[in-house]
PDB file of C-alpha atoms in Angstrom:
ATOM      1  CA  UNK A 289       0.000   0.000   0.000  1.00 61.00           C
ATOM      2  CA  UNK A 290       1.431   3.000  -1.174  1.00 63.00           C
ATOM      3  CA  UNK A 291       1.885   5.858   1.793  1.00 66.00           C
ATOM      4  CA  UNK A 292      -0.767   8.672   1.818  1.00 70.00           C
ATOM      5  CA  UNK A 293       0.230  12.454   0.786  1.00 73.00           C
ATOM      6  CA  UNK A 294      -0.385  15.450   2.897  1.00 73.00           C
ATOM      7  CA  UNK A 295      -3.154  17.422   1.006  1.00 75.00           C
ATOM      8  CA  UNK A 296      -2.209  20.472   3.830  1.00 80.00           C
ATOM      9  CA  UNK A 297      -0.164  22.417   0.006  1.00 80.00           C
ATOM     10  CA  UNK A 298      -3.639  22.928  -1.343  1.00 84.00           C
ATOM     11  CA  UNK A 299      -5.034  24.701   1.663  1.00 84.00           C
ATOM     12  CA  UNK A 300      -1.663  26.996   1.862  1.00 86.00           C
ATOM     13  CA  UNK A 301      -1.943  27.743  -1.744  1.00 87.00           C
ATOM     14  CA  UNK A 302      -5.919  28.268  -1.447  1.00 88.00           C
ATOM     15  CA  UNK A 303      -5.447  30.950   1.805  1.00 89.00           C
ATOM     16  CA  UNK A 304      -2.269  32.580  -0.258  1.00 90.00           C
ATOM     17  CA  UNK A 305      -5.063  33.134  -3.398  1.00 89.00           C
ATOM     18  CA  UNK A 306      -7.777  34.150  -1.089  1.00 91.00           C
ATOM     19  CA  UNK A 307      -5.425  36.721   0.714  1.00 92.00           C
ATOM     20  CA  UNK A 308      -3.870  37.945  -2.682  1.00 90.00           C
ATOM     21  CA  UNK A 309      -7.778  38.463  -3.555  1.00 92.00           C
ATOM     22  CA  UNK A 310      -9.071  40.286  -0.654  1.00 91.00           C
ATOM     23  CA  UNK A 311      -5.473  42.132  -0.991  1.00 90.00           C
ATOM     24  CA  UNK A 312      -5.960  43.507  -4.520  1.00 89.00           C
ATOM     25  CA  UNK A 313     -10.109  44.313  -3.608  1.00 89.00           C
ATOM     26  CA  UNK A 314      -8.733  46.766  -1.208  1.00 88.00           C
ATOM     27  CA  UNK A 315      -6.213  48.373  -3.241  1.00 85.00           C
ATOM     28  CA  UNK A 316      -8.769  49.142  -6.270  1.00 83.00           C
ATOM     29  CA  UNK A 317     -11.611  50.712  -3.995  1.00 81.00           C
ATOM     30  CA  UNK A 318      -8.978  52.615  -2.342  1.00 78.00           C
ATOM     31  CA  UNK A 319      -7.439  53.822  -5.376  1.00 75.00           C
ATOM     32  CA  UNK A 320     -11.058  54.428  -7.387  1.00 75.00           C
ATOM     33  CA  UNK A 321     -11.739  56.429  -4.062  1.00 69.00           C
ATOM     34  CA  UNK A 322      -8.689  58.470  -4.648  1.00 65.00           C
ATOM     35  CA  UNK A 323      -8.904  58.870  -8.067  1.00 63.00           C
ATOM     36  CA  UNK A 324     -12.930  60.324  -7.838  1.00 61.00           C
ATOM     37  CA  UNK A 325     -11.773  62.750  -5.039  1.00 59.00           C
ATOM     38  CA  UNK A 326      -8.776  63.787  -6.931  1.00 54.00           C
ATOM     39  CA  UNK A 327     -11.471  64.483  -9.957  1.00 54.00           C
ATOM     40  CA  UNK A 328     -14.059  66.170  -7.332  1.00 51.00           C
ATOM     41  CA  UNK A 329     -11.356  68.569  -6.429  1.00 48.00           C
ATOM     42  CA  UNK A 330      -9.985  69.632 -10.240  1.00 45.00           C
ATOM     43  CA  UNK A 331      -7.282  67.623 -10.237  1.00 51.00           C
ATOM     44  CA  UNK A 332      -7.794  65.892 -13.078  1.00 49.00           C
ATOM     45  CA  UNK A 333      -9.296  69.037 -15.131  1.00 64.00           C
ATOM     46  CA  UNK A 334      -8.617  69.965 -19.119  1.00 79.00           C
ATOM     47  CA  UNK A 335      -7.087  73.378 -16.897  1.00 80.00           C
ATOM     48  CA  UNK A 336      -3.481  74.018 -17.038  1.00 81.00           C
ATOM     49  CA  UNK A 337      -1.672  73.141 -13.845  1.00 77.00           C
ATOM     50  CA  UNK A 338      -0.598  77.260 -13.279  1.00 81.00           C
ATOM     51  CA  UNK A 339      -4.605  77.786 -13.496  1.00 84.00           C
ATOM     52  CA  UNK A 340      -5.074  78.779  -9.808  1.00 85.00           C
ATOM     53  CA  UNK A 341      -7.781  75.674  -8.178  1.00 85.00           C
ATOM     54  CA  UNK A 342     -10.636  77.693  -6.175  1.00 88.00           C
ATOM     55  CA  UNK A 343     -10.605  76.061  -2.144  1.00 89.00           C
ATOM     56  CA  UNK A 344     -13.308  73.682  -1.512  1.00 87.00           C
ATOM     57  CA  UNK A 345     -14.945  73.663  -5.014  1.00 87.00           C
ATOM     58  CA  UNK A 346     -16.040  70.581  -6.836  1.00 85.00           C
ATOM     59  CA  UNK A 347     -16.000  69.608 -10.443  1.00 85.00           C
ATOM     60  CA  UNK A 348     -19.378  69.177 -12.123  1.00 86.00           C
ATOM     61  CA  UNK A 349     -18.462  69.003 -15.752  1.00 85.00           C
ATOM     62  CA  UNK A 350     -15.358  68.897 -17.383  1.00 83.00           C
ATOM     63  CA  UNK A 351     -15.236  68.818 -21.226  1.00 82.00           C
ATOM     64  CA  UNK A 352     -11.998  69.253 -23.381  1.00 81.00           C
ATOM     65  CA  UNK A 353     -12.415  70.377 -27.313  1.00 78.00           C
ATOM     66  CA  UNK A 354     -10.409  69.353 -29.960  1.00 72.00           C
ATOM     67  CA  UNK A 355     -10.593  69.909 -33.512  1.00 68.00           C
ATOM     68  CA  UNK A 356     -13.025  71.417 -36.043  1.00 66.00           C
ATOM     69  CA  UNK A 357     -15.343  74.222 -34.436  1.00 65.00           C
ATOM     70  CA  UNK A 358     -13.577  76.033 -32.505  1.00 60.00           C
ATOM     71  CA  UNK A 359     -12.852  79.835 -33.030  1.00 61.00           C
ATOM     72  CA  UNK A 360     -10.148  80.754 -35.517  1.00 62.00           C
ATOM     73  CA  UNK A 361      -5.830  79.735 -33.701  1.00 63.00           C
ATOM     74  CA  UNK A 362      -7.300  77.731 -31.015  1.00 64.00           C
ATOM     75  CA  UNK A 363      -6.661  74.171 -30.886  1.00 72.00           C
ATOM     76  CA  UNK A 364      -8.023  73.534 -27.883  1.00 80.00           C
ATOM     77  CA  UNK A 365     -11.049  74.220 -25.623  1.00 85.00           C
ATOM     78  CA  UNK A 366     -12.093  73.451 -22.065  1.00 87.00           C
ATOM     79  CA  UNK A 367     -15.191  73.899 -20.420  1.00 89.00           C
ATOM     80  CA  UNK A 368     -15.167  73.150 -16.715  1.00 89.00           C
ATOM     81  CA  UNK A 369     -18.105  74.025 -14.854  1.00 91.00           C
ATOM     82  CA  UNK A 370     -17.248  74.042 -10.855  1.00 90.00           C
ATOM     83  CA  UNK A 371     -19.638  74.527  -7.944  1.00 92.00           C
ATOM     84  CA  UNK A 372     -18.483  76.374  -4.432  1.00 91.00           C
ATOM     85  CA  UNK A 373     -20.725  76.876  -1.321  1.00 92.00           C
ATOM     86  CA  UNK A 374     -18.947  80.257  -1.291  1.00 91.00           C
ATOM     87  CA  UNK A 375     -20.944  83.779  -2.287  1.00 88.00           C
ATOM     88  CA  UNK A 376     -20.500  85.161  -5.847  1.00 86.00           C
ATOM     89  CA  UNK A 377     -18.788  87.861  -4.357  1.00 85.00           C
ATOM     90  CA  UNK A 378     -16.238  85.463  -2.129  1.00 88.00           C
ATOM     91  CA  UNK A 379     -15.391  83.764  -5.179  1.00 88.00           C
ATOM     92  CA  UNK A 380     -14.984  86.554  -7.910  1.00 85.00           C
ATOM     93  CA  UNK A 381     -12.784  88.817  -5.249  1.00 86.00           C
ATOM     94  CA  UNK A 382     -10.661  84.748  -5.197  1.00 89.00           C
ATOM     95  CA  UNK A 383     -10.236  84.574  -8.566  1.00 86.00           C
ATOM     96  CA  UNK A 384      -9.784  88.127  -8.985  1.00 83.00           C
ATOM     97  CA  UNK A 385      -6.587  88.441  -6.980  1.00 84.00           C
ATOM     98  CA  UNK A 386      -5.415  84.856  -7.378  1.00 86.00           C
ATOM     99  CA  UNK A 387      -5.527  84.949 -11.153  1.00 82.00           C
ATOM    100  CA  UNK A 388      -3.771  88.444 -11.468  1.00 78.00           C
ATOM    101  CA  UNK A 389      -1.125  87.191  -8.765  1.00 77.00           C
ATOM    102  CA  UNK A 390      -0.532  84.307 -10.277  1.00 74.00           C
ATOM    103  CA  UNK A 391       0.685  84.450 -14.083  1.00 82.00           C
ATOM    104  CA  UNK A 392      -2.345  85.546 -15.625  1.00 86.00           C
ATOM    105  CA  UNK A 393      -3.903  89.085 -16.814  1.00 87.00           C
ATOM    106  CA  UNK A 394      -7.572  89.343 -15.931  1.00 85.00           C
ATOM    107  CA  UNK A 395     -10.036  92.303 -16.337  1.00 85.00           C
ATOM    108  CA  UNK A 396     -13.697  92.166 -15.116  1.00 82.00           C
ATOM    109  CA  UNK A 397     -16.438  92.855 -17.596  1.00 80.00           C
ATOM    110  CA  UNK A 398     -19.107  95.403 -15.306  1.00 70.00           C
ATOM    111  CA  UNK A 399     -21.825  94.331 -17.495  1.00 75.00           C
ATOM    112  CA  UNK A 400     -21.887  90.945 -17.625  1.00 77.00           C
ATOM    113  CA  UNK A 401     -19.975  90.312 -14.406  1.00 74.00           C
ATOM    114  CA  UNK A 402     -17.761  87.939 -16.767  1.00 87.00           C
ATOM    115  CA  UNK A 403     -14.085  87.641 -15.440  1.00 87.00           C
ATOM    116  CA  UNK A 404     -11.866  87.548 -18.813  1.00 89.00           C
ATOM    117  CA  UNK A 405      -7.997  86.190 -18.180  1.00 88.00           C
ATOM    118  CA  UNK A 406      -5.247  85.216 -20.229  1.00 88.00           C
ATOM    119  CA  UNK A 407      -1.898  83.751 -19.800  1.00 87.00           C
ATOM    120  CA  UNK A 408       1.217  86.035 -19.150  1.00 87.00           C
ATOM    121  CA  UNK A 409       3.541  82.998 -20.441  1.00 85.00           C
ATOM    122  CA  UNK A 410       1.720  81.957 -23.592  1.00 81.00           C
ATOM    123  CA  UNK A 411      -0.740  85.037 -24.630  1.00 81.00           C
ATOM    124  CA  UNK A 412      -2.468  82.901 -27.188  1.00 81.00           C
ATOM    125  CA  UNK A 413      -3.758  80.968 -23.772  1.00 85.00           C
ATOM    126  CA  UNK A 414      -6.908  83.086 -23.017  1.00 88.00           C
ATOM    127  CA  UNK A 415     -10.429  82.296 -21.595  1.00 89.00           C
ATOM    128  CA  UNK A 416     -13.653  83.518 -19.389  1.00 89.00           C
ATOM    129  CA  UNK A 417     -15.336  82.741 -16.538  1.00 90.00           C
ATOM    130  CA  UNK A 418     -18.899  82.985 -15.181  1.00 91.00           C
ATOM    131  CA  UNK A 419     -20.022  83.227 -11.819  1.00 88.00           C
ATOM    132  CA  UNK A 420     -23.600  82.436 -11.288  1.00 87.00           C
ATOM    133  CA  UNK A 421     -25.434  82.311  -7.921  1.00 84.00           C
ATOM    134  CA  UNK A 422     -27.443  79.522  -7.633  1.00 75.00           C
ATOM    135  CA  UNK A 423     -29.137  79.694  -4.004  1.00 76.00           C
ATOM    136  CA  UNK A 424     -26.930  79.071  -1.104  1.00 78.00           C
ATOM    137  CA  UNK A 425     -23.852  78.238  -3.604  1.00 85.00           C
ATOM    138  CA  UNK A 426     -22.411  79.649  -6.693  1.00 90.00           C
ATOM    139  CA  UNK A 427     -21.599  78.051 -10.368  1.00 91.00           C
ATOM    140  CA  UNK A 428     -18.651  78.413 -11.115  1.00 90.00           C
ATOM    141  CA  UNK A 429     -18.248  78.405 -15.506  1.00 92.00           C
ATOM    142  CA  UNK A 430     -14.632  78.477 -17.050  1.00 90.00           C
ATOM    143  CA  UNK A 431     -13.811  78.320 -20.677  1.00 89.00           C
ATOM    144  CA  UNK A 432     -10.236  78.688 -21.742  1.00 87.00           C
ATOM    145  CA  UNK A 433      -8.578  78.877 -25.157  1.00 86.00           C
ATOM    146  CA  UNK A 434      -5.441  77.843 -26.217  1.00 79.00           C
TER     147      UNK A 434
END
């Protein structure tokens, strides 16, 4: 009679695979959780990285243009639509100092309340921005040129 073999490899191997699995389900829903925060916040955004990020304000669109149908020497458009629980006023007299502070030229239109900027390092970089109240937060509407 031939001897009998330990069957103990299969559970060690079995445990090792279950870890591994458990091991890897962590990783992704931490990292999918990181990655839709990092989006939430503008860090992911068609803006370019010296575009100053407004505190606390989420992303709720984010659309990058390429191609036919845009204006005449642009090759690029974004659209970025943000939302802050911030006051029209709190956020225009933000982006007001923060964009003229930091690399860009911006002038505020007094009839539209439209906040047009462009880029000191690359002039052909330009864009607008829209602030719209919308009850107890405000809308937040970026469209930038390049």
């Amino acid at each position: 009679m031939a001897p009998r073999r330990s069957l103990a490899w299969i559970w060690w191997l079995a445990g090792g695979c279950a870890a591994l699995v458990v091991i890897a389900v962590i990783a992704v829903v931490l990292g999918l959780g990181s990655l839709i925060t990092t989006f939430q916040h503008g860090g992911l955004s068609c803006l370019p990285s010296s575009f100053p990020a407004y505190p606390g304000a989420t992303v709720r669109a984010d659309n990058t243009y390429v191609g036919s149908g845009l204006p005449p020497g642009d090759t690029k458009e974004c659209r970025i639509t943000l939302e802050s629980s911030d006051s029209v006023d709190t956020v225009t007299t933000w982006y007001a100092s923060h964009l003229g502070s930091g690399g860009w030229t911006v002038s505020t239109d007094a009839a539209s309340g439209t906040l047009r900027f462009r880029s000191n390092s690359a002039p052909s970089t330009f864009g607008t921005m829209e602030l719209l109240g919308r009850g107890e937060h405000t809308e937040i509407r970026i469209t930038l040129d390049s």
